[in-house]
CSV table of C-alpha atoms in Angstrom, one decimal:
chain,number,residue,atom,x,y,z
A,656,MET,CA,-24.3,-52.4,52.0
A,657,GLN,CA,-22.5,-51.8,55.3
A,658,LYS,CA,-19.2,-51.5,53.4
A,659,ALA,CA,-20.7,-48.9,51.0
A,660,ILE,CA,-22.0,-46.9,54.0
A,661,GLU,CA,-18.5,-46.9,55.6
A,662,ALA,CA,-17.0,-45.9,52.3
A,663,ILE,CA,-19.3,-42.9,52.0
A,664,GLY,CA,-18.4,-41.8,55.5
A,665,CYS,CA,-14.6,-42.3,54.9
A,666,ALA,CA,-14.9,-40.3,51.6
A,667,ALA,CA,-16.6,-37.4,53.4
A,668,LEU,CA,-14.0,-37.4,56.2
A,669,ALA,CA,-11.2,-37.5,53.6
A,670,VAL,CA,-12.5,-34.3,52.0
A,671,PHE,CA,-12.3,-32.6,55.4
A,672,LEU,CA,-8.9,-33.9,56.3
A,673,SER,CA,-7.3,-33.8,52.9
A,674,PRO,CA,-3.8,-32.3,53.0
A,675,THR,CA,-4.6,-30.1,50.0
A,676,LEU,CA,-8.0,-28.7,48.9
A,677,ARG,CA,-9.0,-28.5,45.2
A,678,ALA,CA,-6.5,-26.9,42.9
A,679,GLN,CA,-8.8,-24.2,41.7
A,680,ASN,CA,-11.8,-22.2,42.9
A,681,VAL,CA,-15.4,-23.6,42.6
A,682,ALA,CA,-16.8,-22.8,39.2
A,683,THR,CA,-19.5,-20.1,38.9
A,684,LEU,CA,-22.9,-21.5,39.4
A,685,GLN,CA,-24.6,-22.4,36.1
A,686,ALA,CA,-28.3,-22.0,35.2
A,687,PRO,CA,-30.2,-25.2,34.9
A,688,ASN,CA,-30.0,-25.3,31.1
A,689,ALA,CA,-26.5,-23.6,30.8
A,690,THR,CA,-23.7,-25.4,29.1
A,691,SER,CA,-20.1,-25.6,30.3
A,692,ALA,CA,-19.2,-22.9,27.8
A,693,ASP,CA,-21.1,-20.4,29.9
A,694,ALA,CA,-18.9,-21.0,33.0
A,695,GLN,CA,-16.3,-18.5,33.9
A,696,PRO,CA,-12.7,-19.5,32.9
A,697,THR,CA,-10.5,-20.7,35.6
A,698,ARG,CA,-7.2,-18.9,36.4
A,699,LYS,CA,-4.3,-19.9,34.4
A,700,THR,CA,-1.7,-19.0,37.0
A,701,VAL,CA,-0.1,-21.9,39.0
A,702,PRO,CA,-1.6,-21.8,42.5
A,703,VAL,CA,0.7,-20.9,45.3
A,704,VAL,CA,0.4,-23.6,47.9
A,705,LEU,CA,0.5,-22.0,51.4
A,706,THR,CA,0.7,-23.5,54.9
A,707,LEU,CA,-0.6,-21.4,57.8
A,708,LYS,CA,3.0,-20.9,59.1
A,709,LYS,CA,4.3,-19.8,55.7
A,710,THR,CA,1.4,-17.4,55.2
A,711,ILE,CA,2.1,-15.7,58.5
A,712,GLU,CA,5.8,-15.5,57.8
A,713,MET,CA,5.1,-13.8,54.5
A,714,ALA,CA,2.6,-11.5,56.0
A,715,LEU,CA,5.1,-10.3,58.6
A,716,GLN,CA,7.6,-9.6,55.8
A,717,ASN,CA,5.2,-7.7,53.6
A,718,SER,CA,2.6,-6.0,55.9
A,719,LYS,CA,2.2,-2.3,55.3
A,720,ASP,CA,0.9,-1.8,58.9
A,721,ILE,CA,4.2,-3.3,60.2
A,722,GLN,CA,6.2,-1.0,57.9
A,723,VAL,CA,4.3,2.1,59.3
A,724,ALA,CA,4.8,0.9,62.9
A,725,LYS,CA,8.6,0.5,62.3
A,726,LEU,CA,8.8,4.1,60.9
A,727,GLN,CA,6.9,5.4,63.9
A,728,ALA,CA,9.3,3.6,66.2
A,729,SER,CA,12.2,5.2,64.3
A,730,VAL,CA,10.7,8.6,64.7
A,731,ALA,CA,10.4,8.1,68.5
A,732,GLU,CA,14.0,6.9,68.7
A,733,HIS,CA,15.2,10.0,66.8
A,734,ALA,CA,13.2,12.3,69.1
A,735,SER,CA,14.9,10.6,72.1
A,736,GLN,CA,18.3,11.0,70.6
A,737,LEU,CA,17.6,14.7,69.9
A,738,SER,CA,17.0,15.3,73.6
A,739,LYS,CA,20.2,13.5,74.5
A,740,SER,CA,22.2,15.6,72.0
A,741,GLN,CA,22.0,18.6,74.4
A,742,PHE,CA,24.3,16.7,76.8
A,743,LEU,CA,26.9,16.1,74.0
A,744,PRO,CA,29.3,18.6,72.5
A,745,ASN,CA,27.7,21.0,70.0
A,746,PHE,CA,29.7,23.3,67.8
A,747,TYR,CA,28.3,26.2,65.7
A,748,ALA,CA,30.2,28.4,63.2
A,749,GLY,CA,28.9,31.6,61.7
A,750,SER,CA,29.3,35.3,61.4
A,751,GLY,CA,27.8,38.3,63.0
A,752,ALA,CA,29.4,40.9,60.7
A,753,GLY,CA,27.4,44.1,60.3
A,754,TYR,CA,27.5,47.9,60.5
A,755,THR,CA,27.3,49.4,64.0
A,756,TYR,CA,26.7,52.9,65.1
A,757,GLY,CA,27.5,53.5,68.7
A,758,ILE,CA,28.4,50.6,71.1
A,759,PRO,CA,29.1,47.5,69.0
A,760,GLU,CA,26.5,44.8,69.8
A,761,THR,CA,24.1,42.4,68.0
A,762,PRO,CA,20.5,41.7,68.8
A,763,GLY,CA,21.6,38.5,70.6
A,764,GLY,CA,23.8,40.4,72.9
A,765,THR,CA,27.1,39.2,71.5
A,766,ALA,CA,29.8,41.3,69.9
A,767,PRO,CA,29.6,41.6,66.1
A,768,SER,CA,32.3,39.5,64.5
A,769,LEU,CA,33.6,38.6,61.1
A,770,PHE,CA,33.6,34.9,62.1
A,771,ASP,CA,32.8,33.0,65.3
A,772,VAL,CA,32.7,29.4,66.6
A,773,ILE,CA,30.4,28.6,69.5
A,774,TYR,CA,30.6,25.5,71.8
A,775,THR,CA,27.9,24.4,74.2
A,776,GLU,CA,27.3,21.2,76.3
A,777,GLN,CA,24.9,20.6,79.1
A,778,ILE,CA,26.5,19.0,82.1
A,779,PHE,CA,23.9,19.1,84.8
A,780,ASN,CA,20.3,20.0,84.1
A,781,GLU,CA,17.9,17.7,85.9
A,782,PRO,CA,14.6,18.9,84.3
A,783,LEU,CA,16.1,18.5,80.8
A,784,ARG,CA,17.5,15.1,81.7
A,785,GLY,CA,14.1,14.0,83.0
A,786,GLN,CA,12.5,15.0,79.7
A,787,GLY,CA,15.2,13.0,77.9
A,788,LYS,CA,14.5,9.9,79.9
A,789,GLU,CA,10.8,10.3,79.3
A,790,LEU,CA,11.3,10.5,75.6
A,791,ALA,CA,13.7,7.4,75.7
A,792,GLU,CA,11.0,5.4,77.5
A,793,GLN,CA,8.4,6.5,75.0
A,794,ALA,CA,10.7,5.3,72.2
A,795,ARG,CA,10.9,1.9,74.0
A,796,SER,CA,7.1,1.9,74.2
A,797,GLN,CA,6.9,2.3,70.4
A,798,LYS,CA,8.7,-1.0,70.1
A,799,ILE,CA,5.9,-2.5,72.2
A,800,VAL,CA,3.4,-0.9,69.8
A,801,LEU,CA,5.3,-2.5,66.9
A,802,GLU,CA,5.0,-5.9,68.6
A,803,ASP,CA,1.3,-5.3,69.1
A,804,VAL,CA,0.9,-4.5,65.4
A,805,LYS,CA,2.7,-7.7,64.5
A,806,ASN,CA,0.4,-9.7,66.7
A,807,SER,CA,-2.6,-8.0,65.0
A,808,VAL,CA,-1.2,-9.0,61.6
A,809,ILE,CA,-0.7,-12.6,62.7
A,810,GLN,CA,-4.3,-12.8,64.1
A,811,ARG,CA,-5.9,-11.3,61.0
A,812,THR,CA,-3.8,-13.4,58.6
A,813,ALA,CA,-4.4,-16.6,60.5
A,814,MET,CA,-8.2,-16.0,60.7
A,815,ALA,CA,-8.4,-15.2,57.0
A,816,TYR,CA,-6.4,-18.3,56.1
A,817,LEU,CA,-8.5,-20.6,58.3
A,818,GLU,CA,-11.7,-19.0,57.1
A,819,LEU,CA,-10.7,-19.4,53.5
A,820,GLY,CA,-10.1,-23.1,54.0
A,821,LYS,CA,-13.5,-23.4,55.7
A,822,VAL,CA,-15.3,-21.4,52.9
A,823,ARG,CA,-13.8,-23.6,50.2
A,824,HIS,CA,-14.7,-26.8,52.0
A,825,SER,CA,-18.3,-25.4,52.5
A,826,LEU,CA,-18.5,-24.7,48.8
A,827,GLU,CA,-17.6,-28.3,48.0
A,828,LEU,CA,-20.3,-29.5,50.3
A,829,LEU,CA,-22.8,-27.0,48.8
A,830,ASN,CA,-22.1,-28.2,45.3
A,831,ARG,CA,-22.8,-31.8,46.4
A,832,GLU,CA,-25.9,-30.4,48.1
A,833,GLN,CA,-27.0,-28.8,44.9
A,834,ASP,CA,-26.9,-32.2,43.1
A,835,SER,CA,-29.2,-33.6,45.8
A,836,THR,CA,-31.7,-30.7,45.6
A,837,ASP,CA,-31.9,-31.2,41.8
A,838,LYS,CA,-32.7,-34.8,42.4
A,839,ILE,CA,-35.3,-34.0,45.0
A,840,VAL,CA,-37.0,-31.4,42.7
A,841,ALA,CA,-37.1,-33.9,39.9
A,842,ILE,CA,-38.5,-36.7,42.0
A,843,THR,CA,-41.1,-34.4,43.7
A,844,ALA,CA,-42.2,-33.0,40.4
A,845,GLU,CA,-42.6,-36.5,39.0
A,846,ARG,CA,-44.7,-37.6,42.0
A,847,GLN,CA,-46.8,-34.4,41.8
A,848,GLY,CA,-47.5,-35.2,38.2
A,849,GLU,CA,-48.6,-38.7,39.2
A,850,GLY,CA,-50.9,-37.2,41.9
A,851,TYR,CA,-48.9,-38.4,44.9
A,852,GLU,CA,-47.7,-34.9,46.0
A,853,LEU,CA,-49.2,-31.5,46.3
A,854,PRO,CA,-47.9,-28.6,44.3
A,855,MET,CA,-46.7,-27.0,47.5
A,856,GLU,CA,-44.2,-29.8,48.0
A,857,VAL,CA,-42.7,-29.0,44.6
A,858,THR,CA,-42.4,-25.4,45.6
A,859,LYS,CA,-40.7,-26.4,48.9
A,860,ALA,CA,-38.2,-28.4,47.0
A,861,GLN,CA,-37.5,-25.6,44.6
A,862,LEU,CA,-37.1,-23.2,47.5
A,863,THR,CA,-34.5,-25.4,49.1
A,864,ARG,CA,-32.6,-25.6,45.8
A,865,ALA,CA,-32.8,-21.8,45.4
A,866,GLN,CA,-31.5,-21.3,49.0
A,867,VAL,CA,-28.5,-23.6,48.3
A,868,ARG,CA,-27.7,-21.5,45.2
A,869,GLN,CA,-27.9,-18.3,47.2
A,870,ARG,CA,-25.5,-19.7,49.8
A,871,ILE,CA,-23.1,-20.8,47.1
A,872,LEU,CA,-23.1,-17.2,45.7
A,873,GLN,CA,-22.6,-15.7,49.1
A,874,LEU,CA,-19.7,-18.0,49.9
A,875,GLU,CA,-18.1,-17.4,46.5
A,876,GLY,CA,-18.2,-13.7,47.3
A,877,ARG,CA,-16.6,-14.3,50.7
A,878,GLU,CA,-14.0,-16.5,49.1
A,879,ASP,CA,-13.0,-13.7,46.7
A,880,GLU,CA,-12.8,-11.2,49.6
A,881,LEU,CA,-10.5,-13.5,51.6
A,882,GLU,CA,-8.3,-14.2,48.6
A,883,VAL,CA,-7.9,-10.4,47.9
A,884,PHE,CA,-7.1,-9.8,51.6
A,885,LEU,CA,-4.5,-12.6,51.8
A,886,ARG,CA,-2.8,-11.6,48.6
A,887,GLY,CA,-2.5,-8.1,49.9
A,888,GLN,CA,-1.1,-9.3,53.2
A,889,ILE,CA,1.5,-11.6,51.8
A,890,GLY,CA,2.5,-9.5,48.8
A,891,LEU,CA,1.1,-11.6,45.9
A,892,GLY,CA,-0.2,-10.4,42.5
A,893,GLU,CA,-3.8,-9.6,42.0
A,894,GLU,CA,-4.5,-12.6,39.8
A,895,GLN,CA,-2.3,-15.1,41.7
A,896,ALA,CA,-4.3,-18.2,42.8
A,897,ILE,CA,-3.9,-19.3,46.4
A,898,GLU,CA,-4.1,-22.9,47.6
A,899,VAL,CA,-4.6,-23.4,51.4
A,900,THR,CA,-4.6,-26.6,53.5
A,901,PRO,CA,-7.1,-27.4,56.3
A,902,GLU,CA,-5.1,-26.9,59.5
A,903,GLU,CA,-5.6,-26.8,63.2
A,904,LEU,CA,-3.7,-24.3,65.4
A,905,PRO,CA,-0.4,-25.7,66.8
A,906,GLY,CA,-0.5,-27.6,70.0
A,907,GLU,CA,1.3,-24.8,71.8
A,908,ALA,CA,-2.0,-22.8,71.5
A,909,GLU,CA,-3.6,-25.0,74.1
A,910,GLN,CA,-3.0,-23.3,77.5
A,911,GLU,CA,-4.7,-23.5,80.9
A,912,GLY,CA,-6.7,-20.4,81.8
A,913,ALA,CA,-4.8,-19.8,85.1
A,914,ASN,CA,-1.5,-20.1,83.3
A,915,LEU,CA,-2.6,-17.6,80.6
A,916,VAL,CA,-3.5,-15.1,83.3
A,917,ALA,CA,0.0,-15.2,84.6
A,918,LEU,CA,1.5,-15.0,81.2
A,919,ALA,CA,-0.8,-12.0,80.3
A,920,MET,CA,0.5,-10.1,83.3
A,921,GLN,CA,4.0,-10.4,81.7
A,922,SER,CA,3.3,-10.2,78.0
A,923,ASN,CA,0.0,-8.3,77.3
A,924,THR,CA,0.9,-5.4,75.1
A,925,GLY,CA,-1.7,-3.1,76.5
A,926,LEU,CA,-0.4,-3.8,80.0
A,927,LEU,CA,3.3,-3.3,78.9
A,928,LEU,CA,2.4,0.0,77.4
A,929,ALA,CA,0.7,1.1,80.6
A,930,GLU,CA,3.8,0.1,82.6
A,931,SER,CA,6.0,2.0,80.2
A,932,ASP,CA,3.8,5.1,80.5
A,933,VAL,CA,4.2,5.0,84.3
A,934,ARG,CA,8.0,4.8,84.1
A,935,ALA,CA,8.0,7.7,81.6
A,936,LYS,CA,5.9,9.9,83.8
A,937,ASP,CA,8.0,9.0,86.8
A,938,PHE,CA,11.2,10.1,85.0
A,939,ARG,CA,9.6,13.4,84.1
A,940,LEU,CA,8.4,14.0,87.7
A,941,LYS,CA,11.8,13.3,89.2
A,942,GLY,CA,13.4,15.8,86.7
A,943,GLU,CA,10.8,18.5,87.4
A,944,LYS,CA,11.2,18.1,91.2
A,945,ARG,CA,14.9,18.9,90.8
A,946,GLY,CA,14.2,22.1,88.9
A,947,ASN,CA,15.4,24.1,91.9
A,948,TRP,CA,18.8,22.6,91.7
A,949,PRO,CA,21.5,24.6,89.8
A,950,THR,CA,22.3,23.9,86.2
A,951,LEU,CA,25.8,23.6,84.8
A,952,GLU,CA,26.8,24.1,81.1
A,953,PHE,CA,30.1,24.2,79.3
A,954,VAL,CA,30.3,27.2,76.9
A,955,GLY,CA,33.0,28.6,74.7
A,956,ILE,CA,33.2,31.1,71.8
A,957,TYR,CA,36.0,32.1,69.5
A,958,SER,CA,35.5,35.2,67.4
A,959,VAL,CA,37.3,37.3,64.9
A,960,LEU,CA,36.5,41.0,65.4
A,961,ALA,CA,36.8,43.9,62.9
A,962,SER,CA,38.1,47.3,63.8
A,963,PHE,CA,35.4,49.1,61.7
A,964,ASN,CA,32.8,48.2,64.4
A,965,ASN,CA,34.2,51.1,66.6
A,966,TYR,CA,35.7,48.8,69.3
A,967,LYS,CA,38.7,51.2,69.7
A,968,LYS,CA,36.3,54.1,70.2
A,969,TYR,CA,34.4,52.6,73.1
A,970,PHE,CA,37.0,50.3,74.6
A,971,ASN,CA,40.7,50.7,75.4
A,972,PRO,CA,42.4,50.9,71.9
A,973,ASN,CA,45.6,49.5,73.3
A,974,SER,CA,43.8,46.2,74.4
A,975,PHE,CA,41.8,45.6,71.2
A,976,GLN,CA,42.8,42.4,69.4
A,977,THR,CA,41.3,40.7,66.3
A,978,ASN,CA,41.3,37.1,67.7
A,979,ASN,CA,39.4,36.4,70.9
A,980,LEU,CA,38.6,33.2,72.9
A,981,ASN,CA,36.2,32.8,75.8
A,982,ALA,CA,35.6,29.4,77.5
A,983,GLY,CA,34.3,28.2,80.8
A,984,VAL,CA,31.4,27.0,82.8
A,985,GLN,CA,28.0,28.7,83.1
A,986,VAL,CA,26.1,28.0,86.3
A,987,ARG,CA,22.6,29.1,87.0
A,988,MET,CA,21.1,29.0,90.5
A,989,PRO,CA,17.2,29.4,90.5
A,990,LEU,CA,16.1,31.6,93.3
A,991,PHE,CA,12.4,31.6,92.6
A,992,SER,CA,10.7,29.9,89.6
A,993,ALA,CA,6.9,29.7,89.3
A,994,LYS,CA,7.4,27.5,86.2
A,995,THR,CA,9.2,24.8,88.3
A,996,LYS,CA,6.3,24.6,90.8
A,997,GLU,CA,3.7,24.2,88.1
A,998,SER,CA,5.7,21.8,86.0
A,999,THR,CA,6.2,19.6,89.1
A,1000,GLY,CA,2.4,19.7,89.8
A,1001,LEU,CA,1.5,18.7,86.3
A,1002,ALA,CA,4.1,15.9,86.2
A,1003,GLN,CA,2.7,14.6,89.5
A,1004,VAL,CA,-0.9,14.5,88.2
A,1005,ASN,CA,0.2,12.8,85.0
A,1006,LEU,CA,2.1,10.1,87.0
A,1007,GLU,CA,-1.0,9.5,89.3
A,1008,THR,CA,-3.2,9.2,86.2
A,1009,ALA,CA,-0.7,6.7,84.6
A,1010,LYS,CA,-0.7,4.6,87.8
A,1011,ALA,CA,-4.5,4.5,88.0
A,1012,THR,CA,-4.6,3.5,84.3
A,1013,LEU,CA,-2.1,0.7,85.0
A,1014,ALA,CA,-4.1,-0.7,87.9
A,1015,SER,CA,-7.3,-0.6,85.8
A,1016,LYS,CA,-5.5,-2.3,82.9
A,1017,LYS,CA,-4.3,-5.1,85.1
A,1018,THR,CA,-7.9,-5.8,86.3
A,1019,GLN,CA,-9.2,-5.6,82.8
A,1020,VAL,CA,-6.6,-7.9,81.3
A,1021,SER,CA,-7.2,-10.5,84.0
A,1022,ALA,CA,-10.9,-10.4,83.5
A,1023,GLU,CA,-10.6,-10.6,79.7
A,1024,VAL,CA,-8.3,-13.6,79.8
A,1025,ARG,CA,-10.7,-15.5,82.1
A,1026,GLN,CA,-13.7,-14.5,80.1
A,1027,LYS,CA,-12.1,-15.5,76.8
A,1028,THR,CA,-11.0,-18.8,78.4
A,1029,ARG,CA,-14.6,-19.5,79.3
A,1030,HIS,CA,-15.6,-18.5,75.8
A,1031,LEU,CA,-13.1,-20.9,74.3
A,1032,ARG,CA,-14.5,-23.8,76.4
A,1033,GLU,CA,-17.9,-22.9,75.2
A,1034,ARG,CA,-16.7,-23.1,71.6
A,1035,ASP,CA,-15.1,-26.5,72.4
A,1036,ALA,CA,-18.4,-27.8,73.7
A,1037,GLY,CA,-20.1,-26.4,70.6
A,1038,LYS,CA,-17.6,-28.1,68.3
A,1039,GLU,CA,-18.2,-31.4,70.1
A,1040,VAL,CA,-22.0,-31.0,69.7
A,1041,ALA,CA,-21.6,-30.3,66.0
A,1042,ARG,CA,-19.3,-33.3,65.6
A,1043,LEU,CA,-21.9,-35.7,67.2
A,1044,GLU,CA,-24.7,-34.2,65.2
A,1045,LEU,CA,-22.7,-34.8,62.0
A,1046,GLN,CA,-21.9,-38.4,63.1
A,1047,LEU,CA,-25.6,-38.9,63.8
A,1048,ALA,CA,-26.5,-37.6,60.4
A,1049,GLN,CA,-24.0,-39.9,58.7
A,1050,GLN,CA,-25.4,-42.9,60.7
A,1051,ASN,CA,-28.9,-41.9,59.6
A,1052,ILE,CA,-27.9,-42.0,55.9
A,1053,GLY,CA,-26.6,-45.5,56.4
A,1054,VAL,CA,-29.9,-46.6,57.9
A,1055,LEU,CA,-31.9,-44.9,55.1
A,1056,GLU,CA,-29.7,-46.4,52.3
A,1057,THR,CA,-30.3,-49.9,53.8
A,1058,GLN,CA,-34.1,-49.2,53.9
A,1059,TYR,CA,-33.9,-47.9,50.3
A,1060,ASN,CA,-32.3,-51.0,49.1
A,1061,GLU,CA,-35.1,-53.0,50.8
A,1062,GLY,CA,-37.7,-50.8,49.2
A,1063,LYS,CA,-39.0,-49.3,52.5
A,1064,VAL,CA,-38.1,-45.6,51.6
A,1065,ASN,CA,-37.7,-43.7,48.3
A,1066,LEU,CA,-34.8,-42.0,46.8
A,1067,ARG,CA,-36.1,-38.6,47.9
A,1068,ASP,CA,-35.8,-39.5,51.5
A,1069,VAL,CA,-32.2,-40.6,51.0
A,1070,GLU,CA,-31.3,-37.3,49.2
A,1071,LYS,CA,-33.0,-35.3,52.0
A,1072,ALA,CA,-30.8,-37.1,54.5
A,1073,ARG,CA,-27.7,-36.2,52.4
A,1074,LEU,CA,-28.9,-32.6,52.5
A,1075,GLU,CA,-29.1,-32.8,56.3
A,1076,GLU,CA,-25.6,-34.4,56.5
A,1077,ASN,CA,-24.1,-31.6,54.4
A,1078,ASP,CA,-25.8,-29.0,56.7
A,1079,LYS,CA,-24.3,-30.8,59.7
A,1080,TRP,CA,-20.9,-30.8,57.9
A,1081,MET,CA,-21.1,-27.0,57.4
A,1082,ALA,CA,-22.3,-26.6,61.0
A,1083,PHE,CA,-19.2,-28.5,62.2
A,1084,LEU,CA,-16.9,-26.4,60.0
A,1085,ASP,CA,-18.5,-23.2,61.4
A,1086,ALA,CA,-18.1,-24.5,65.0
A,1087,ASN,CA,-14.5,-25.5,64.4
A,1088,PHE,CA,-13.7,-22.1,62.9
A,1089,GLU,CA,-15.4,-20.2,65.8
A,1090,ARG,CA,-13.3,-22.2,68.2
A,1091,GLN,CA,-10.1,-21.2,66.3
A,1092,GLN,CA,-11.2,-17.6,66.4
A,1093,ALA,CA,-11.7,-17.8,70.1
A,1094,GLN,CA,-8.3,-19.4,70.5
A,1095,LEU,CA,-6.5,-16.7,68.5
A,1096,ASP,CA,-8.3,-14.0,70.4
A,1097,LEU,CA,-7.3,-15.5,73.8
A,1098,LEU,CA,-3.7,-16.0,72.8
A,1099,LYS,CA,-3.5,-12.3,71.5
A,1100,THR,CA,-4.9,-11.0,74.8
A,1101,ALA,CA,-2.4,-13.2,76.8
A,1102,GLY,CA,0.5,-11.9,74.6
A,1103,GLN,CA,1.4,-15.4,73.4
A,1104,LEU,CA,0.2,-15.3,69.8
A,1105,ASP,CA,3.7,-14.6,68.3
A,1106,LYS,CA,5.2,-17.4,70.3
A,1107,VAL,CA,2.9,-20.1,68.9
A,1108,TRP,CA,4.7,-20.1,65.5
A,1109,GLN,CA,8.2,-19.6,66.7
């Protein structure tokens, strides 16, 4: 008998630690009198066997959120280059031909011409350069945002994968539990017919069976939701079956709380964004403060003039020529600029706000890492409690089976013990998944989530 008990415990443990769960989803719950023909057909597609690492890699390749973040980073980079382009040579060609009556001029103040080429290049313009550096820093911050989006995809994908494994294992336990409730209902009804049980006991047994069926239906719905989500994340077809393996997070995920606080100060994406914002605002302020400095710009224009614009009438006819070239340096020295003063004041306030936000973010991140470290330890303790409760329930089954063989207890007591063991199994699965959730949340806050699977 002792060997039989040990075999039951080993079989239950093998279900949890099996390298591959069942090859297809749990069949739809049947009515008590339904035949196998009433069950829904299983998928005909060959299941895709996924590991946690492979699933995350596929999600990073196919995630629409990451694609959008990459486009946003590209937009920010082009905006930065657009600002830098003013400090590079710029050539424009065109024409200002038109009829003139009186002094030949155009609305822009240049002479009307049949054809012209204009050259401009900023050489020294500190406010404009400060704006360019601010945009360049904002482009770099978009790359940090991209990394944050990747971490979010990793976290959501890993949690969905782990939960799907837990849900499928729970469904296996509930289907075994359903067999036990059927036996309990039958035994209780038989004893009630013989006058050994009250009708209320039969109702209680039927209620327990109905509750098990309800939980099966709820978990099947959650299983379908998780499959749909994972298929969308990793780019599989709508009807593609997914096979997951029960896994724990890699050993690199185990970190000391104090170590994670130090790592978070270096890698937390929210903190990195706040630091980037401070640098961007500082670049802008330095540029605006130099708004009273002179600006220097290379300019040049080549134009082909037409005689029908009355140049000879208003200018020396002996000096008129068709081809003309002007090139040089344009210097502007601000004498008084109210705009410069207000722009500097605004940039100063924005920098002080960014610094205050950064200081607040550092305090917040440190507190979050410590709090989530404590939360993880609580989940560790909860998992250990659930494990011991499961072990106790398994030992209780062994005792009851021995007593049943000796005729001291009936089969219903044994089946009730099996129900309790299944409940403890599910409680252990829940506690383990909650610990994994807390672990992923802590690693994301510390900025270490993407490094675990490298």
